[in-house]
Coordinates of C-alpha atoms in Angstrom, one line a residue:
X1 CA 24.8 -10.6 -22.3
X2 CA 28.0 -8.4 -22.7
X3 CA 27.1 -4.8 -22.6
X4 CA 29.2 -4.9 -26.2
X5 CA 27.3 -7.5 -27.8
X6 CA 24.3 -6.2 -29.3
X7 CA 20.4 -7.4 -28.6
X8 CA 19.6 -9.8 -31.7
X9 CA 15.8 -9.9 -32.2
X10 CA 16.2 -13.3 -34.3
X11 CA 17.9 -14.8 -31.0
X12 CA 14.8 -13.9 -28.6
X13 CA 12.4 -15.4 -31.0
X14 CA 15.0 -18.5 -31.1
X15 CA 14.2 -18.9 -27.5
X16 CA 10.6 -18.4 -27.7
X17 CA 9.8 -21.5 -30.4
X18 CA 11.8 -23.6 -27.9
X19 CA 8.5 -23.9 -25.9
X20 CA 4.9 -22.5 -25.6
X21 CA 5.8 -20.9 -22.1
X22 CA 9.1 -19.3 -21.7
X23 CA 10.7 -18.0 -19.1
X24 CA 13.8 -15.4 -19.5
X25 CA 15.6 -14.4 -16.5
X26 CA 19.2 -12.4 -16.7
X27 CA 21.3 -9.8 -17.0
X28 CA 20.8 -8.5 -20.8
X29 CA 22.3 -4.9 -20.4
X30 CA 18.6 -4.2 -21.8
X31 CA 18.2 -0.5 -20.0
X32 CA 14.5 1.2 -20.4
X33 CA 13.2 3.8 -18.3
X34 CA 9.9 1.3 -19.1
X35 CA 11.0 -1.1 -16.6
X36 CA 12.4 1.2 -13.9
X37 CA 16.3 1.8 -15.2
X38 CA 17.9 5.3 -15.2
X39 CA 18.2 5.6 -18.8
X40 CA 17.8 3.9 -22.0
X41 CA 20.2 1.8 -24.3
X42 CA 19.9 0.8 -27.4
X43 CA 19.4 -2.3 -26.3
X44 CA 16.9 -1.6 -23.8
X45 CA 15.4 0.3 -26.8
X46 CA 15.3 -2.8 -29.4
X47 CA 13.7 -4.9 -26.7
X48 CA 11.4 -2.7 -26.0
X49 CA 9.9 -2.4 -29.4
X50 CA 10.4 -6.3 -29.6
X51 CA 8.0 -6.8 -26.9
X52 CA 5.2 -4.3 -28.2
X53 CA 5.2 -6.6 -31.3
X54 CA 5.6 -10.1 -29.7
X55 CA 3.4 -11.5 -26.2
X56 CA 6.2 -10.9 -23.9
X57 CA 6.1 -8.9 -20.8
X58 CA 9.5 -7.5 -19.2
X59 CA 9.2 -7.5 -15.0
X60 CA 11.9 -6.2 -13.4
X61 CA 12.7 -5.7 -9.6
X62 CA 11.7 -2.7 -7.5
X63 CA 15.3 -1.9 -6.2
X64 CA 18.5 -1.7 -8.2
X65 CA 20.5 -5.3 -8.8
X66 CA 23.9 -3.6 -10.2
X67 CA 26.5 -1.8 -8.2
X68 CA 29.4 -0.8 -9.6
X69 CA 32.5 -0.9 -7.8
X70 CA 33.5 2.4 -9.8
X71 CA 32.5 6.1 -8.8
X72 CA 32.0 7.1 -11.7
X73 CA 29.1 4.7 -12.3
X74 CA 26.1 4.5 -10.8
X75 CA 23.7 1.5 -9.2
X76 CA 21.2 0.3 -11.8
X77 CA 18.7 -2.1 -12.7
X78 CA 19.9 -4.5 -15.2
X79 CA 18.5 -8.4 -14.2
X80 CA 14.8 -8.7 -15.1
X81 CA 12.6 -11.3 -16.1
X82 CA 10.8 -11.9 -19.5
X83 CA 7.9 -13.8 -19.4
X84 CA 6.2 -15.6 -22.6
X85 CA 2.5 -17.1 -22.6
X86 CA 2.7 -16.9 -18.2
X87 CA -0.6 -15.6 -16.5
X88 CA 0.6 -16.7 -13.1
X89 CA 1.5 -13.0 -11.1
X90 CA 5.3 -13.4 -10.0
X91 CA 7.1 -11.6 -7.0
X92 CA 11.2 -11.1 -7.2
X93 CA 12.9 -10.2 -4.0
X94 CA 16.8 -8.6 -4.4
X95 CA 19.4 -10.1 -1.9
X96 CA 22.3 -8.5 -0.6
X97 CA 24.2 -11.7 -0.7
X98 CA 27.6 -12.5 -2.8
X99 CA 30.7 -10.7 -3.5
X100 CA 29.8 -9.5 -6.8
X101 CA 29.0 -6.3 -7.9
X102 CA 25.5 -7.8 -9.2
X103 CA 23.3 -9.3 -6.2
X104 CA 21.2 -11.9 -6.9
X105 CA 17.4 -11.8 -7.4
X106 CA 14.7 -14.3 -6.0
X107 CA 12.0 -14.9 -8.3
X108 CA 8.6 -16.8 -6.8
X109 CA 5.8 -17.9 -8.7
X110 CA 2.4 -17.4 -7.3
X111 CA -1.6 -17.9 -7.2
X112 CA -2.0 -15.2 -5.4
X113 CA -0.5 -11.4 -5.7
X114 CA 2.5 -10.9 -2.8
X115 CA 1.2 -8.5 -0.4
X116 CA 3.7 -7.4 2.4
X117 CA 2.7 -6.6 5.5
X118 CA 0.8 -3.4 6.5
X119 CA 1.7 -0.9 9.4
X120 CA 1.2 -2.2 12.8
X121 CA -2.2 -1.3 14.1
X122 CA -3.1 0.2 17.9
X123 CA -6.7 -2.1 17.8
X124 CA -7.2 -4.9 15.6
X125 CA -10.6 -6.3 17.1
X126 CA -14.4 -4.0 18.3
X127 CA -13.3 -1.6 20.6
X128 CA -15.5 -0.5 23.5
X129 CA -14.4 3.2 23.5
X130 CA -16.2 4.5 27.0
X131 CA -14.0 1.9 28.4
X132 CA -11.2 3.0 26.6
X133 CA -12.0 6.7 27.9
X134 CA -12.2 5.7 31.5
X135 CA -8.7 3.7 31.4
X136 CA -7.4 6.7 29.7
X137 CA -8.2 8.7 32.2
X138 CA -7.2 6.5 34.8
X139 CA -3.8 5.9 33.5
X140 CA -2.9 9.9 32.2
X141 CA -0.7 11.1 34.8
X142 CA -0.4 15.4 34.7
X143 CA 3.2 16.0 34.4
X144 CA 3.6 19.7 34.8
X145 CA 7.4 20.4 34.3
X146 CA 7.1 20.7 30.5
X147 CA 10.0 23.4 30.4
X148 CA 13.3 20.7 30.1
X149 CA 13.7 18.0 27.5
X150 CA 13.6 15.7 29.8
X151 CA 10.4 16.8 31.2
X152 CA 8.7 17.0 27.8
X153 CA 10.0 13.4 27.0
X154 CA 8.9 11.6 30.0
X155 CA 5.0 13.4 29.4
X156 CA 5.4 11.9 25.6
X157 CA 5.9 8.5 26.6
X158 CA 3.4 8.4 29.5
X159 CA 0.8 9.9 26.8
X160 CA 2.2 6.9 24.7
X161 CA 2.4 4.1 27.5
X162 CA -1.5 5.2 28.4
X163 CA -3.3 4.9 24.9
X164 CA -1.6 1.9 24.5
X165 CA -2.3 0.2 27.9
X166 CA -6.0 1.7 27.3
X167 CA -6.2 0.0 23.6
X168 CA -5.3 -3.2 24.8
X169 CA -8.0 -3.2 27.7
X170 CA -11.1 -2.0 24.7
X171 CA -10.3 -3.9 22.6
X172 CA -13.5 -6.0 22.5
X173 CA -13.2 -10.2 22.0
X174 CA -15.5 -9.7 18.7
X175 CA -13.4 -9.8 15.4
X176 CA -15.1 -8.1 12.5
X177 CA -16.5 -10.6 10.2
X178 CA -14.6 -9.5 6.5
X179 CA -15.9 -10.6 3.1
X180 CA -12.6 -12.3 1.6
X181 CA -13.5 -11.9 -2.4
X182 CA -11.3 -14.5 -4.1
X183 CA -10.4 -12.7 -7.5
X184 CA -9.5 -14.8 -10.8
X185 CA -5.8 -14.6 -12.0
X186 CA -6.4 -12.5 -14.6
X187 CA -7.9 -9.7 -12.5
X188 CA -5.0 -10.2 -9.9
X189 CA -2.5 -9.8 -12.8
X190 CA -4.4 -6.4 -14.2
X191 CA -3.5 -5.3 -10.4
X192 CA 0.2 -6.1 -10.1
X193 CA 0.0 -4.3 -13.8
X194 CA -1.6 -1.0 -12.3
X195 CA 1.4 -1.2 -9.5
X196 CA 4.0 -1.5 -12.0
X197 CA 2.5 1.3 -13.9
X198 CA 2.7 3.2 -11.0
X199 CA 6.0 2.8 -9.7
X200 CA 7.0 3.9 -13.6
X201 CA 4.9 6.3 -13.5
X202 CA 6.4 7.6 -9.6
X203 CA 9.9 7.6 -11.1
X204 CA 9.9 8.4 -13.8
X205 CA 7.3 11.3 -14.3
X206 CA 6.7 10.6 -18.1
X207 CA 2.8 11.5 -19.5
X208 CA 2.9 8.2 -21.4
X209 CA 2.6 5.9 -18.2
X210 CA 0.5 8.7 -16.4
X211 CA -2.4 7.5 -19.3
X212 CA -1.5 3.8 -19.2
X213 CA -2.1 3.7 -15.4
X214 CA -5.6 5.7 -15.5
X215 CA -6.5 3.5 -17.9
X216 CA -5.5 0.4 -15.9
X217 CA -7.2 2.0 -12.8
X218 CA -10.5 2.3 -14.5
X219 CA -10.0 -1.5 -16.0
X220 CA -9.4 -3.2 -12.9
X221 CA -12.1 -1.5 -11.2
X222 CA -14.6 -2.2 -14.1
X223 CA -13.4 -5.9 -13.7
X224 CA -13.8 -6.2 -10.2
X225 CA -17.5 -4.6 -10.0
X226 CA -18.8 -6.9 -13.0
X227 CA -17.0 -9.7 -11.2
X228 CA -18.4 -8.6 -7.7
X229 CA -22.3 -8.5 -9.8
X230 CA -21.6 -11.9 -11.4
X231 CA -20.7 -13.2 -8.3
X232 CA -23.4 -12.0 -6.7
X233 CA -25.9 -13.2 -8.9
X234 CA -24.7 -17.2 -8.5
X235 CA -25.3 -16.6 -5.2
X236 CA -28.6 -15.6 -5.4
X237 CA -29.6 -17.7 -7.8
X238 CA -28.5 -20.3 -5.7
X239 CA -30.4 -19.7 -3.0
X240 CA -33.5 -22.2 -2.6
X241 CA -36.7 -21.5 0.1
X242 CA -35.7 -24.5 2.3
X243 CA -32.5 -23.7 2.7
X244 CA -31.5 -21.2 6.2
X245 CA -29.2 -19.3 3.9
X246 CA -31.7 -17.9 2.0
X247 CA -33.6 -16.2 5.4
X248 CA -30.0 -14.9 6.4
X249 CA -29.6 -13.5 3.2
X250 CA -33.0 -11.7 4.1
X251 CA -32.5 -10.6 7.2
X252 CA -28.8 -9.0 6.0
X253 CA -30.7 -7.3 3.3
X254 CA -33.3 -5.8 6.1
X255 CA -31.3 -5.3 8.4
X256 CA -31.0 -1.1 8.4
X257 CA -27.4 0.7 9.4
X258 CA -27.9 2.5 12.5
X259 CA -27.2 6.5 12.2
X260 CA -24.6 8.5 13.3
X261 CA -25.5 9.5 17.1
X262 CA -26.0 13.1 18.0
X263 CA -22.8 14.5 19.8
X264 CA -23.2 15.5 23.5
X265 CA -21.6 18.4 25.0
X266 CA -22.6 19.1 28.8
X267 CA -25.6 17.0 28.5
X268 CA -26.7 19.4 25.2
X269 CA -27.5 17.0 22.0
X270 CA -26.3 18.5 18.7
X271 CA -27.7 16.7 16.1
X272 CA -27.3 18.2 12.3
X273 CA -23.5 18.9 11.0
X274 CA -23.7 22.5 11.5
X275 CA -24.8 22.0 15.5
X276 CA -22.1 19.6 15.4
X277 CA -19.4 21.5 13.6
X278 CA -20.8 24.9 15.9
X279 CA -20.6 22.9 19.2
X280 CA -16.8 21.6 18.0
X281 CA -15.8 24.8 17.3
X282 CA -16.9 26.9 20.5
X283 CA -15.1 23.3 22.9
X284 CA -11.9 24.2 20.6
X285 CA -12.0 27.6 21.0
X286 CA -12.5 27.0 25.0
X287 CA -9.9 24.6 25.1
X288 CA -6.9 25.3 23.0
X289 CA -5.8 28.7 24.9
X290 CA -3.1 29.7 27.0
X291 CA -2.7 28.8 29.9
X292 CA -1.1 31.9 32.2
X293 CA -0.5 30.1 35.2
X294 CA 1.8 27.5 33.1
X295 CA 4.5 30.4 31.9
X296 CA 7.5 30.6 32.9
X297 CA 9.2 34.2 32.9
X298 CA 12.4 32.5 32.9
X299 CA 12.2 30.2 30.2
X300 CA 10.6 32.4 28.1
X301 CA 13.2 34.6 28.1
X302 CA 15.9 32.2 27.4
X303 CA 14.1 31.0 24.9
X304 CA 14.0 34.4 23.5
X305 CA 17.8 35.0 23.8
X306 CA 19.0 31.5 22.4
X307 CA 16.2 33.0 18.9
X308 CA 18.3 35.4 19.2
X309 CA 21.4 34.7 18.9

């Protein structure tokens, strides 16, 4: 739509009796602060109220999809999605393909939330860490000339080479058994909802979306523990005598978390938190002090003089 032309009400709900499930996608030159823009339009302002009175739900992309070749204007978000009567969550992913000043946005329909990909981990599987300690200390190398850059850096990355060459040999064959809860759509939508919320809520700083995302925190979690106790249930009520699942069932249930070990210090065992946090506290104290045959007259005193200056 032109950025002249204004947003006609009567025209969305045009589009809407077309079918029971509609799908809008666009540039509208509807800006609202609601969906992530910079400001608000009028238009942005008249399809706003038009969807708080109608079943349609804006979704706009995380990063900006217009940027104008002019300096005085700035990027902005202005292609977003209208969905009418659509439970199914939906991912859209911004391109930096084209010669246009608007880039073009890739929207997926899914069964599932999109999840990216975490951090990189140092240990992904059980991790035997007495072996991990002894490799450690096997493959820490004392570099004492920590006065030069160059000294400092090659200590950094033997620190770094070691734990990671120590990780690799821990890590234990066993992977972690993980409970992967299935959730229905509707309680995967509530959750893309709540991350929506929040990135409004992140850029914009406004007390209205602040409420609306406690208030979807405390839903989804209410939905997910009845869902979790419902679930639950079936499969306990499905549980028969003959059956071998219902003694591992038992035994899970019986089978008692092992405590927290006492720490050991110089063959000493400190058992409660305040032995523990005592014992810490005096190895710290021991431990992190300077070390007088380590300075360097010298360097301290250019150190000193470079302050200085």
């Amino acid at each position: 739509q032109s950025p002249s032309r204004r947003l006609i009400p009567q025209d969305l709900n045009h589009i809407l009796d077309i079918s029971p499930s509609v799908v809008i996608l666009g540039d509208l030159n509807s800006k609202h602060t609601a969906w992530g823009c910079r400001k608000t339009n009028p238009n942005g302002t008249r399809l706003y109220s038009f969807t708080s009175d109608h079943p349609v739900h804006v979704y706009a992309p995380d990063e900006y999809t217009y940027f104008p070749k002019r300096f005085d204007h700035q990027p902005d978000i202005l292609d977003i999605c209208l969905l009418h009567n659509i439970s199914r969550p939906i991912h859209q992913q911004v391109i930096t393909e084209m010669d246009s000043d608007h880039l073009p946005v890739i929207l997926t329909f899914r069964r599932r939330p999109f999840l990216t990909k975490g951090l990189p981990k140092l240990t992904h599987n059980l991790v035997d860490w007495n072996i991990f300690k002894y490799h450690l200390d096997q493959n820490l190398k004392y570099t004492p000339n920590l006065y030069t850059a160059e000294g400092i850096n090659r200590a950094v990355e033997n620190l770094t080479s070691s734990i990671h060459k120590s990780a690799r040999i821990a890590n234990n064959n066993a992977i972690r058994k993980s409970v992967n809860l299935q959730l229905p759509i509707f309680i995967q939508n509530l959750i893309q909802e709540k991350h929506r919320t929040r990135r409004l809520w992140q850029r914009t700083k406004q007390l209205i979306y602040k409420h609306e995302l406690n208030q979807l925190t405390h839903r989804v979690k209410w939905e997910i523990d009845n869902y979790r106790i419902s679930t639950y249930r079936r499969y306990i009520s499905d549980l028969e005598p003959n059956d071998p699942t219902m003694w591992r069932a038992v035994k899970r249930i019986d089978n008692k978390k092992s405590s927290i070990p006492p720490l050991k210090i110089n063959n000493t065992a400190y058992c409660s938190d305040f032995e523990k946090c005592e014992a810490l506290g005096s190895y710290l104290e021991n431990v992190l002090t300077t070390n007088i045959k380590l300075t360097n007259a010298a360097f301290t005193d250019l150190t000193e003089q470079t302050v200085n200056q």
